[in-house]
XYZ file of C-alpha atoms in Angstrom:
642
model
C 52.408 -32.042 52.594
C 49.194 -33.836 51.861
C 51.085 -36.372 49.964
C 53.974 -37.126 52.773
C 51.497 -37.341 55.492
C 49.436 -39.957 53.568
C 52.804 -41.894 52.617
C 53.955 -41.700 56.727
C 50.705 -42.751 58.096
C 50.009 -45.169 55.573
C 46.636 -43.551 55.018
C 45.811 -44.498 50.969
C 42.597 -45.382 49.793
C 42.682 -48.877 48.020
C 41.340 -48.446 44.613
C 37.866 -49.602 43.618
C 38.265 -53.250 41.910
C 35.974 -54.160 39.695
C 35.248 -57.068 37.714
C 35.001 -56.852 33.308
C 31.101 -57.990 34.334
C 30.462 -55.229 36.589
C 32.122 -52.676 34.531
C 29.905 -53.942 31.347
C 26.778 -54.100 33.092
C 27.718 -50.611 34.420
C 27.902 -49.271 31.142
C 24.981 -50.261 29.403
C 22.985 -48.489 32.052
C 24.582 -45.333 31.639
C 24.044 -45.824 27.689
C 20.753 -46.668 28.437
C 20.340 -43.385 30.450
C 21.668 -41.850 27.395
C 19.910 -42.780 24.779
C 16.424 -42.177 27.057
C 17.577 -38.665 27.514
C 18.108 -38.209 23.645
C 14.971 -39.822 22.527
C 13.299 -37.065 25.069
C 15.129 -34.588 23.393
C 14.527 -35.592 20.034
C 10.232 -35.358 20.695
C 10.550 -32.256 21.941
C 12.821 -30.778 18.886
C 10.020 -32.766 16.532
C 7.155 -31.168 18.064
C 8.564 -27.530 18.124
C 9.392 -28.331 14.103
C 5.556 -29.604 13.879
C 4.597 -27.006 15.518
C 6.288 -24.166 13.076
C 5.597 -26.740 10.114
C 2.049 -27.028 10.886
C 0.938 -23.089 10.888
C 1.632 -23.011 7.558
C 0.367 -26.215 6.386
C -3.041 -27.472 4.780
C -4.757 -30.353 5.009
C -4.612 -31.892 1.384
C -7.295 -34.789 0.906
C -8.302 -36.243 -2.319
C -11.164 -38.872 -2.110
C -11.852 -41.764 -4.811
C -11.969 -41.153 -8.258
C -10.885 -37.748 -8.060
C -7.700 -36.674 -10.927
C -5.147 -35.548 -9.202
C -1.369 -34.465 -10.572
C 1.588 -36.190 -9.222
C 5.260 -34.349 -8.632
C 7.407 -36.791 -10.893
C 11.262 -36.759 -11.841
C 11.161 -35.171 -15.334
C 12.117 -37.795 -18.142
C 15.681 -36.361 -19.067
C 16.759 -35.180 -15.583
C 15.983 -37.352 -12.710
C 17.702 -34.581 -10.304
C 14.385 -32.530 -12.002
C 10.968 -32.723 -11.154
C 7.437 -31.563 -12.744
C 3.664 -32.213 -12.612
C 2.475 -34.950 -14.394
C -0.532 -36.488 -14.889
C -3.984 -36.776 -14.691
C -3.850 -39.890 -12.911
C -7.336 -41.225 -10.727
C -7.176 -41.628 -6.974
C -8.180 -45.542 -6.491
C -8.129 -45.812 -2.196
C -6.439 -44.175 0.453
C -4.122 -45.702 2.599
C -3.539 -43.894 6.616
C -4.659 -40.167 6.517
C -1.911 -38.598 3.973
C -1.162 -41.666 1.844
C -3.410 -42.749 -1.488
C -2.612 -45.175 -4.042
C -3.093 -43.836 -7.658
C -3.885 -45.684 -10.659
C -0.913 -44.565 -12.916
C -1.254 -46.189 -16.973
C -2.416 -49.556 -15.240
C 0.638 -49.452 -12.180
C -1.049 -49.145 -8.694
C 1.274 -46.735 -7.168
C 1.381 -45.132 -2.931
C 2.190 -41.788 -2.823
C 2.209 -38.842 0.258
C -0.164 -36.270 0.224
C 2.487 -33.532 -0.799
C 3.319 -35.040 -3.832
C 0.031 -34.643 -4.944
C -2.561 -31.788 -5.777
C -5.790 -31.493 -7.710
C -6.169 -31.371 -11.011
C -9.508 -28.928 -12.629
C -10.496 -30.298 -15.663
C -11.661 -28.342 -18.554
C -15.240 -27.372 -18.561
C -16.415 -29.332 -21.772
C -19.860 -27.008 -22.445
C -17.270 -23.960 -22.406
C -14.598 -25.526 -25.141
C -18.083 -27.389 -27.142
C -19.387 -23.552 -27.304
C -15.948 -22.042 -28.613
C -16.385 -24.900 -31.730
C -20.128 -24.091 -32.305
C -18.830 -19.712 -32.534
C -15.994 -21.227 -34.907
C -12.699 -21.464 -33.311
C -10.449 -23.424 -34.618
C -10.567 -26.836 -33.630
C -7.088 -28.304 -34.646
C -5.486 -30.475 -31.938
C -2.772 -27.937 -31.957
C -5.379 -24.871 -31.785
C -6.829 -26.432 -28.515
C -3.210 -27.321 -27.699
C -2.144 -23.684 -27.265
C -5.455 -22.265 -25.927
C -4.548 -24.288 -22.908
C -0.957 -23.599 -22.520
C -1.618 -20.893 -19.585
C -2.163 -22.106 -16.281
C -3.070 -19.598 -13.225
C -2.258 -20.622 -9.649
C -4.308 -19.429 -6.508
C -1.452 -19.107 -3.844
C -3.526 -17.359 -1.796
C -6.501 -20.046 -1.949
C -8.877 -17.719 -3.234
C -12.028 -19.511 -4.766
C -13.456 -17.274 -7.617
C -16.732 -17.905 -9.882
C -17.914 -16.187 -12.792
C -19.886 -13.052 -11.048
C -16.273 -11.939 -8.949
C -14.454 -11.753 -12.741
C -14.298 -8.389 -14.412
C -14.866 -8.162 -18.377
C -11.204 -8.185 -20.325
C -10.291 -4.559 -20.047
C -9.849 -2.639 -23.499
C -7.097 -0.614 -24.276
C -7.809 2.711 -25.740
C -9.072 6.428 -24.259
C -8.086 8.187 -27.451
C -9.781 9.831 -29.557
C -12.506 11.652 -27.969
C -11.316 14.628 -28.657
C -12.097 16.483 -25.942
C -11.792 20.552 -25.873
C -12.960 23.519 -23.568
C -16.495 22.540 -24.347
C -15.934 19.477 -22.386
C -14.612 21.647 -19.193
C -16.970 21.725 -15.752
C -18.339 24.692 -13.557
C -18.920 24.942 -10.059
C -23.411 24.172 -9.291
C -23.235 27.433 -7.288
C -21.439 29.961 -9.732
C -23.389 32.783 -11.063
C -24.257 33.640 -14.618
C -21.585 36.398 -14.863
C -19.222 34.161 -12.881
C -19.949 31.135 -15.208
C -19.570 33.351 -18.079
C -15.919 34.927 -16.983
C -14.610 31.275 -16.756
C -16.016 30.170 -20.072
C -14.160 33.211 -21.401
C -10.890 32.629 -19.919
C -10.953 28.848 -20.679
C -11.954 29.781 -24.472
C -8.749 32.266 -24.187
C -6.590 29.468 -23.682
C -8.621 26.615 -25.299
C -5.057 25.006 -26.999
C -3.934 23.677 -23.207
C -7.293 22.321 -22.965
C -7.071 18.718 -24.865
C -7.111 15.160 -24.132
C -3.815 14.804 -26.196
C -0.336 15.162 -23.855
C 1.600 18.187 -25.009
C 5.630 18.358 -25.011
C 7.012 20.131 -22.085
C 9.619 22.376 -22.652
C 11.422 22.906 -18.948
C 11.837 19.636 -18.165
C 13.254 16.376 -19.649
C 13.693 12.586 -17.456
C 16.848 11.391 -17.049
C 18.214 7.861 -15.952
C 21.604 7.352 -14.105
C 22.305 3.786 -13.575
C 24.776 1.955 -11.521
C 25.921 -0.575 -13.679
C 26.338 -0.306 -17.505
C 25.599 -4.142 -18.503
C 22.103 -3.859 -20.137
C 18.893 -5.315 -18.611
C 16.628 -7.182 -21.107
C 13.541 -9.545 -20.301
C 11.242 -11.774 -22.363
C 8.075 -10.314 -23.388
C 5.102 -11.389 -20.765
C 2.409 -13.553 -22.955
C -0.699 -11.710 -24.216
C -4.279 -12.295 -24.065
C -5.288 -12.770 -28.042
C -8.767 -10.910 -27.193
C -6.559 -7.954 -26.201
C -3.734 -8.271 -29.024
C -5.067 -6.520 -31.507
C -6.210 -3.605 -29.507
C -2.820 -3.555 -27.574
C -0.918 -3.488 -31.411
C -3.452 -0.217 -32.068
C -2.561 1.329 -28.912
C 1.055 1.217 -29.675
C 0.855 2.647 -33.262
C -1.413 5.683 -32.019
C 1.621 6.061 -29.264
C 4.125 5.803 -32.133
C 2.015 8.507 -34.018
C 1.857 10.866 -31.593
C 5.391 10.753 -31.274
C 5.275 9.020 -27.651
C 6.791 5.847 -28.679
C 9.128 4.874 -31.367
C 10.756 1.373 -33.277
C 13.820 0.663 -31.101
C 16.987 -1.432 -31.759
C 18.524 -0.982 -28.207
C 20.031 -3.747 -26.050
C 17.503 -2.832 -23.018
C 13.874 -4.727 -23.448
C 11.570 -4.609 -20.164
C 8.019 -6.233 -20.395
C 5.043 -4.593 -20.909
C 2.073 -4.846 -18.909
C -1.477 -2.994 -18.903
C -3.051 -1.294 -16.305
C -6.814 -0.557 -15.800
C -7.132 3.214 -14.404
C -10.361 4.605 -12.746
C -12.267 6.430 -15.274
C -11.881 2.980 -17.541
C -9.320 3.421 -19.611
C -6.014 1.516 -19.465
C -2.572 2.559 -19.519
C 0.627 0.728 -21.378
C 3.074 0.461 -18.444
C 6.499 -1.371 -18.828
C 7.605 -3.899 -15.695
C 10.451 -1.495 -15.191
C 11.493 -3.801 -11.471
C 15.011 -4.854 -12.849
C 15.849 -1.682 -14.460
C 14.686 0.038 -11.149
C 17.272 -1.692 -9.403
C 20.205 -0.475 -10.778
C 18.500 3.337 -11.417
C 20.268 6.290 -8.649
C 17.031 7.324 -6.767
C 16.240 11.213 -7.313
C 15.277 12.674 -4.168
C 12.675 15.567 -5.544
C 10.466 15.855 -2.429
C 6.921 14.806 -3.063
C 4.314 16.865 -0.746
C 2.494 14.094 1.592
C -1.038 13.913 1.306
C -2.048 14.834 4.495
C -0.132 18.142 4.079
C -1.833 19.294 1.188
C -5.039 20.814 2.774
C -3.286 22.732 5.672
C -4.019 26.813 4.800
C -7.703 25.885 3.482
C -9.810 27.099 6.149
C -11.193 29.781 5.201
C -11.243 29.605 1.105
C -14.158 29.613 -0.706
C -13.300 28.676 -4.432
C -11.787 25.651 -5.754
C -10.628 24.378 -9.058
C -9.089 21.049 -9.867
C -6.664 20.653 -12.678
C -5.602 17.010 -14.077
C -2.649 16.966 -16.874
C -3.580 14.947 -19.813
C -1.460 11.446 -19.508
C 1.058 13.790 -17.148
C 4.252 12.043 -17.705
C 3.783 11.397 -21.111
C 3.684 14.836 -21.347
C 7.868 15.108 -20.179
C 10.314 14.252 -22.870
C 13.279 12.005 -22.253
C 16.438 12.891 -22.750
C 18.116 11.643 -25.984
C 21.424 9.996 -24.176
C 18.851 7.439 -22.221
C 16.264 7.213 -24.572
C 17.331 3.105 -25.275
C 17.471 2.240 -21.570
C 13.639 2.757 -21.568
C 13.489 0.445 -24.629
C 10.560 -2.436 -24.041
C 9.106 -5.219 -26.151
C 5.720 -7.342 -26.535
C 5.615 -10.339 -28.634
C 6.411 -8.514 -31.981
C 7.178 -5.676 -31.518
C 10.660 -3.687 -29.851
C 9.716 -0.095 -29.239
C 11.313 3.022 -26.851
C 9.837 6.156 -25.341
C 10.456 9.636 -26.331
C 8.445 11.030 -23.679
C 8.931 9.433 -19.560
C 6.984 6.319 -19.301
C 5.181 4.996 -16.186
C 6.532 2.637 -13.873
C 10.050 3.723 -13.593
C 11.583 4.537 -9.846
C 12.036 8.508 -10.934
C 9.391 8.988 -13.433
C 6.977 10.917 -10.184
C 10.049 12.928 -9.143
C 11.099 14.367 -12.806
C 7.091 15.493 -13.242
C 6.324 16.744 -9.633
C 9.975 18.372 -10.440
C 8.677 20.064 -13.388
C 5.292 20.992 -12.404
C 6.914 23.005 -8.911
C 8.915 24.580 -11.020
C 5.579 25.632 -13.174
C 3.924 26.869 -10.128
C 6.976 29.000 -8.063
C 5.320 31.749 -7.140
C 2.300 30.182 -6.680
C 1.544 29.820 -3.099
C -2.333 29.000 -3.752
C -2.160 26.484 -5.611
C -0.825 22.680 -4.130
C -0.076 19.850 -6.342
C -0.351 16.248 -5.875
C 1.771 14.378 -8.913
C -0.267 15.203 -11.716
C -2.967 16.476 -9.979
C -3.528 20.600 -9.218
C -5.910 22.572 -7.126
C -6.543 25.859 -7.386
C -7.770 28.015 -3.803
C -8.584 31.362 -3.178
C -10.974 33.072 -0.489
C -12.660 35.804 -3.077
C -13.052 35.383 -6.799
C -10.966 37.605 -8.035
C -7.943 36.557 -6.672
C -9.425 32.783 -8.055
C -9.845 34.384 -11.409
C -6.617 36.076 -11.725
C -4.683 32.929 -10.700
C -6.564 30.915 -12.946
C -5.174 33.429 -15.790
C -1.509 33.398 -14.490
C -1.870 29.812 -14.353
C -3.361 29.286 -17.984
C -0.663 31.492 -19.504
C 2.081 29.568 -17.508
C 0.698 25.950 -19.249
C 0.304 27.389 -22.228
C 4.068 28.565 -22.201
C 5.251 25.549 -20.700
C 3.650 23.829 -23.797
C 1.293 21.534 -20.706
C -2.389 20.061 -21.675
C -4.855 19.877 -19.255
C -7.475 17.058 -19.371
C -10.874 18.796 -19.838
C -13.617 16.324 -18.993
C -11.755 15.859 -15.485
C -11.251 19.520 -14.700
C -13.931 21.489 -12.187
C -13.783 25.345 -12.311
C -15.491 27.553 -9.278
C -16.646 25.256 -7.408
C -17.529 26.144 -3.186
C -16.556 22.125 -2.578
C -14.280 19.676 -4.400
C -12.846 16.158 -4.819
C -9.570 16.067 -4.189
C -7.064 12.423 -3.616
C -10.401 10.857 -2.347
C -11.203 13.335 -0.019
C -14.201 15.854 -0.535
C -13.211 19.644 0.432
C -14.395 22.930 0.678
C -16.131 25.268 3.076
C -13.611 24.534 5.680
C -14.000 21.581 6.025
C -12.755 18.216 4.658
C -14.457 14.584 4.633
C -15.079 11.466 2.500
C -14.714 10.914 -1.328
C -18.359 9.549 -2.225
C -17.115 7.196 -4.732
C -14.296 5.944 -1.641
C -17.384 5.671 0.615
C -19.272 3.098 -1.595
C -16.073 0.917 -2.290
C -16.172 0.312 1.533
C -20.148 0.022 1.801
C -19.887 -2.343 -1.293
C -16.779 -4.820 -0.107
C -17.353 -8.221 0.457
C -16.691 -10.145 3.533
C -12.552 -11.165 3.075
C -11.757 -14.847 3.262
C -7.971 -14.260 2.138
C -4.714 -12.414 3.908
C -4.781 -10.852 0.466
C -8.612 -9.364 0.878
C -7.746 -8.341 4.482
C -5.103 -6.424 3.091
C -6.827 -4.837 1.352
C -9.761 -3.509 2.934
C -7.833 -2.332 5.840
C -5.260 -0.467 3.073
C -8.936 0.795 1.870
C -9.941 2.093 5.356
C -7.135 2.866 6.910
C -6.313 5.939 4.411
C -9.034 7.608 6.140
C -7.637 6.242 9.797
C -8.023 9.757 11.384
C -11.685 9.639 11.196
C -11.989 6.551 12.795
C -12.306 7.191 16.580
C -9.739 4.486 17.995
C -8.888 3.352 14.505
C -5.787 0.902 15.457
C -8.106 -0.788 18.316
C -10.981 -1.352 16.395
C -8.546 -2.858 13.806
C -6.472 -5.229 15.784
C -8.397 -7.983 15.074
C -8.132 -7.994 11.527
C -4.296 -7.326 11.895
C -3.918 -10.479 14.014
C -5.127 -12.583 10.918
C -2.570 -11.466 8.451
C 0.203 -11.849 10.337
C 3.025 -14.104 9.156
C 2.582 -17.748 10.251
C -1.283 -16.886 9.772
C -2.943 -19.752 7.057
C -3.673 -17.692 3.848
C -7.681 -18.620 4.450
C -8.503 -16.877 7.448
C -9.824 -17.876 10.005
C -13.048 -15.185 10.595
C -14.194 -15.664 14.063
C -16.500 -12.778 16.358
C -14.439 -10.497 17.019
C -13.210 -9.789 13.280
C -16.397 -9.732 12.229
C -17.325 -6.812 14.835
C -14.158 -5.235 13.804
C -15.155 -5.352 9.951
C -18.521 -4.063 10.908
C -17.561 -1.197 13.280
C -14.557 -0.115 10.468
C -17.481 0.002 7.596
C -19.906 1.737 9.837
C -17.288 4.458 10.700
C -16.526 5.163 7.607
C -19.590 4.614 5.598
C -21.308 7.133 8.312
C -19.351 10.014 6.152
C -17.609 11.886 9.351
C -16.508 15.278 8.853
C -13.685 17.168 9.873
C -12.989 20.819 10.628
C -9.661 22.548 8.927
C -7.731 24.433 11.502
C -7.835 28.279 11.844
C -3.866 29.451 12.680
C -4.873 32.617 13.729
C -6.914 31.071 16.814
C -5.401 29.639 20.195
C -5.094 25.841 20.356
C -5.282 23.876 23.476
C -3.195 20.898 23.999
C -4.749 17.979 26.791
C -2.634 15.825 28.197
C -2.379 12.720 30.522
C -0.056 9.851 31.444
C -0.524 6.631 33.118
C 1.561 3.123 33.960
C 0.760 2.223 30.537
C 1.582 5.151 28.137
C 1.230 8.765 27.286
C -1.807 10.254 26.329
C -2.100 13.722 24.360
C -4.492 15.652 22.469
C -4.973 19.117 20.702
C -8.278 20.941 20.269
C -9.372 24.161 18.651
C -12.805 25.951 19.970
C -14.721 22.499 19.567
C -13.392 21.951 16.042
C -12.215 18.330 14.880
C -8.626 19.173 13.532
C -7.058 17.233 10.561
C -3.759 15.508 11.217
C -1.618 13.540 9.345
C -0.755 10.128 10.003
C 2.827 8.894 11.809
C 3.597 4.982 12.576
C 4.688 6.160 16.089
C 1.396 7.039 16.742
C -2.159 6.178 17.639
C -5.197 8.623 16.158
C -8.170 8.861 17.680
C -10.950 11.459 16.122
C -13.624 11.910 18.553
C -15.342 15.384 19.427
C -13.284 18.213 19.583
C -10.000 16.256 19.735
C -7.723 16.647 16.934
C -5.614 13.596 17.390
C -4.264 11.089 20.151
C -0.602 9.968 20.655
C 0.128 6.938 22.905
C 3.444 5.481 23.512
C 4.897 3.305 26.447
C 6.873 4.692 29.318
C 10.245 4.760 29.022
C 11.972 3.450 32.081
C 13.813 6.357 33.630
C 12.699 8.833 36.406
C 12.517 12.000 34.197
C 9.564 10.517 32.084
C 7.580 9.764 35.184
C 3.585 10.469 34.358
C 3.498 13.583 36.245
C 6.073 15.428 33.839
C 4.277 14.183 30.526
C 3.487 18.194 29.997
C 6.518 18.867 29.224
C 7.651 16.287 27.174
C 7.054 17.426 24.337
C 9.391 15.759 22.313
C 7.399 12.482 22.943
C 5.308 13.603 20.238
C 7.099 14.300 16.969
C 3.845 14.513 15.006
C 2.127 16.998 17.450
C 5.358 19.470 17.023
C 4.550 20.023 13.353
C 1.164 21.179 14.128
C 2.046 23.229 17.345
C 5.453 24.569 16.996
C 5.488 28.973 16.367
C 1.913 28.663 17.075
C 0.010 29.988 20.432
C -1.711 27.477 22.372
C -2.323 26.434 25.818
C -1.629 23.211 27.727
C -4.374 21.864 30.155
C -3.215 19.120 33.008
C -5.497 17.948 35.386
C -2.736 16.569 38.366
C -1.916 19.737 40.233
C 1.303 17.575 41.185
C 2.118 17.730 37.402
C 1.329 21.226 37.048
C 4.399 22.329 39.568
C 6.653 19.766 38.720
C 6.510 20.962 35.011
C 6.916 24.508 36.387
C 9.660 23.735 38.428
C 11.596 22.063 35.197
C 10.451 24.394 33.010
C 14.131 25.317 32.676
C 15.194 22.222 31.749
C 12.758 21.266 29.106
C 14.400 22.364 25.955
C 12.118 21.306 23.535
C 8.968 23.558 25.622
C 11.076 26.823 25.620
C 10.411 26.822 21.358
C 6.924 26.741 21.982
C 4.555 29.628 22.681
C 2.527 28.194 25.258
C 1.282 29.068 28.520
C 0.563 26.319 31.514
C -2.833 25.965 33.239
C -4.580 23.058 35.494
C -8.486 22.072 34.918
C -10.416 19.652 37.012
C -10.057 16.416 37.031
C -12.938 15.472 34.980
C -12.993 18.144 32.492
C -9.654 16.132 30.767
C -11.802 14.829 28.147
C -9.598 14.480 25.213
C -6.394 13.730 27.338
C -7.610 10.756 29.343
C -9.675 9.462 26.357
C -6.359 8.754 24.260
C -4.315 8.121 26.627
């Protein structure tokens, strides 16, 4: 209608004439418009990219006359490049350029195709001629073939390097003489021990036995064999590593192999200075079925101590050397140095199973057992009188014995009141700090690398639960090692506090109570905008708790642990009906479910709603717990984690 109405009343727009000039000059402004818009756009896509670029970059300066190495196209592949050089820095041209003097040729090139070059330090190679080393161009040639990167720019100097370790830790024969007693056992106690132990001296040796319940197996997923090149060895630790292999060949732990499997080998330093021949098992690993033999966690170990008074620890000589392998898979464990292609008869270290298969066979040593706990290799012994810790020190003698097991001697303790046990120190109910753990932290330097921070927190934070407010105080530490974070840290105030407040806690040797079962425990809780709060005490007793990643642990007095997590957004988990949300706190259930304790709120409010839903609270009604308010201030341990 539109249309006919327009055409009737002769109502039509003209249409707008322009001229070719107009319409030109009208275009080049919108192109102009255009291309300002996309040159905006393009600065603010290069600065986000700087941005990213630069938190991982470093600033890479080389002044005059330095050697540097320049990335080059190899000479056969030009698609190829490789380090060449040393060439001299002769000026610098902008901030990142510099022209190097290359066989005469003045050449420019960018900071990132350079890097420095460390020279040989001449008085070290002059005093290697004057001891007699050979000093044949292509003597010096190979002595110089290994080069060793510092990703992490770490700066090392001679004091930070330890000696070349020495592989060995046979023959010292040790025996039952070499076995140690508790400081605090009487003559006739002392002498009862010595007796049994001399009873069953054969288990008692430094030598791994041949265990006859057990043997390893392997299950792989694919059948095409793995094989690697040897890794290069160290000539001061050759000749040591070839005598190491022939005593494992005589003792019938090792033997010549013609197998299509070959994995490196590498050696590991352990703690009491000996080394141990492990194989880089990584590829192997990842084609291996993973055994799922539970392993008890090392927080659980220690729960049902309280009240014993005797403890002996138990170490198996070289553990899983002591557990065959079965003859079907012996080649897949097949590994090979640089002359020499050996496999294991008994289960070698390093492979994905190798912990299952021995903490398989030493349960299965110990059923019955129910005082004694085992950590991998490791056993402890506990008993509240000594007569029930002698006669389970017989039963478990004569089960070693029969199980064909050696124990090493000059790591064993017999009768003692208190104990080291995976780096804690135990015993008269109560459980704190290895010593030895407790200088490494006095004694660590001041980290300059992600790797160092690493590791000191890794070092501290296995004894996180006594640390009061362990994840605050270590925050700023985290922050540093985060990824983006430059690989030199940047150490400012507030990591320094943190590293000082972590060694302080820790080097102050806080002690912690073991819980009594039979007693009442009272659970504290609290909730505000920010999270939940909860803790559980037991009649002013610290109480040990093991560690969860949902979780935040606090150990101050007379609180056993703290739990914080955020509110969830919906009505029911409101802060006044934190009492009965149990479930909240996954950890906390372990510790209080079939057990009698009390819960303490200070909100009246909270008190009746939680009454009033007791009904609907399905994870409370499993508990044995009874409800009761306390003041306001008296919600110590509640408030303080919360």
């Amino acid at each position: 209608m539109n249309i006919l109405r327009k055409l009737w009343t002769k109502d039509i727009e003209e249409p707008e004439v322009k001229s070719s000039y107009e319409y030109v000059l009208n275009l080049r402004e919108r192109l102009d418009d255009t291309l300002k818009t996309a040159r905006e756009e393009l600065e603010k896509a290069q600065g986000r990219q700087k941005h990213y670029y630069d938190r991982t970059a470093k600033c890479r300066k080389f002044s005059v006359g330095e050697k540097v190495l320049v990335l080059l196209p190899t000479d056969s592949n030009k698609l190829l490049m490789q380090w060449k050089g040393p060439f001299e820095v002769v000026a610098m041209v902008g901030v990142n350029d510099h022209r190097i003097n290359m066989g005469g040729k003045v050449k420019t090139f960018h900071a990132n195709l350079l890097k420095g070059y460390i020279a040989r330090d001449q008085d070290i190679h002059q005093a290697a001629v004057d001891e007699g080393a050979p000093t044949s161009s292509s003597a010096i040639s190979a002595a110089s073939l290994t080069v060793i990167e510092d990703n992490e720019g770490e700066h090392f100097n001679d004091s930070d390097c330890e000696p070349l370790p020495e592989i060995g830790g046979w023959g010292r024969n040790e025996t039952v003489n070499d076995l140690q007693y508790g400081d605090q056992l009487t003559p006739d106690q002392r002498r009862q021990l010595e007796e049994i132990a001399s009873s069953h001296s054969s288990i008692f040796s430094d030598r791994p036995g041949t265990v006859s319940t057990e043997a390893h197996r392997i299950e792989l997923t694919s059948l095409t064999p793995v094989h690697e090149r040897p890794y290069p060895v160290p000539y001061a630790m050759m000749q040591t590593l070839r005598d190491e292999l022939r005593k494992m060949e005589d003792l019938k732990i090792i033997r010549k192999s013609s197998s299509p499997y070959s994995s490196p080998v590498v050696v590991v330093k352990k703690k009491d200075g000996s080394n141990r021949v492990c194989i880089d098992y990584r590829r192997l690993n990842k084609i291996t079925t993973f055994d799922p033999q539970p392993m008890t966690p090392p927080a659980d170990v220690f729960q049902g101590m309280e009240r014993d008074q005797y403890f002996s620890k138990l170490d198996l000589s070289k553990g899983y050397w002591q557990i065959p392998v079965r003859k079907e898979v012996i080649q897949k464990t097949a590994f090979v140095t640089m002359d020499c292609h050996c496999e294991f008869l008994k289960m070698p270290f390093g492979m994905m199973n190798s912990g299952a298969t021995l903490t398989r066979a030493v349960k299965k040593l110990l059923c019955g057992m129910d005082n004694i706990v085992v950590y991998i290799d490791d056993l402890l012994v506990h008993t509240e009188t000594w007569e029930a810790h002698v006669e389970t020190l017989v039963e478990l003698f004569r089960r070693l014995r029969e199980a064909n097991f050696t124990i090493r001697p000059i790591k064993c303790v017999l009768g003692s009141p208190t104990v080291d046990f995976i780096g804690h120190r135990l015993g008269q109910g109560t459980i704190s700090l290895q010593n030895e753990n407790v200088e490494k932290v006095r004694n660590a330097p001041r980290p300059k690398t992600k790797k160092e921070v690493r590791a000191f927190l890794g070092l501290v934070g296995y004894y996180k639960e006594f640390v009061p407010n362990f994840v605050a105080i270590s925050a700023p530490p985290s922050d540093v090692v985060r990824k983006g974070q430059p690989n030199t840290v940047n150490w400012g105030d507030s990591q320094e506090k943190a590293y000082n407040s972590l060694k302080f806690a820790v080097t102050s040797k806080p002690v912690l109570q073991l819980p009594d079962i039979d007693k009442w425990f009272i659970l504290r809780t609290d909730a505000s905008s920010r999270g939940f709060g909860a803790a559980v005490m037991l009649e002013s007793i610290l109480f040990h708790h093991d560690n969860a990643p949902a979780h935040t642990a606090h150990a101050v007095t007379d609180v056993l642990a703290g739990y914080k997590w955020e509110l969830l957004e919906h009505p029911r988990y409101s802060p006044d009906f934190a009492p009965c949300d149990f479930h909240l706190f996954p950890k906390m259930k372990e510790h209080l479910r079939g057990q009698r304790f009390e819960t303490e709120e200070d909100i009246i409010q909270a008190t009746k709603v939680a009454i009033k839903n007791l009904d609907k609270c399905f994870y409370v009604t499993a508990f044995k717990d009874r409800l009761q308010r306390i003041e306001k201030g008296a919600n110590n341990g509640g408030c303080y984690v919360e």
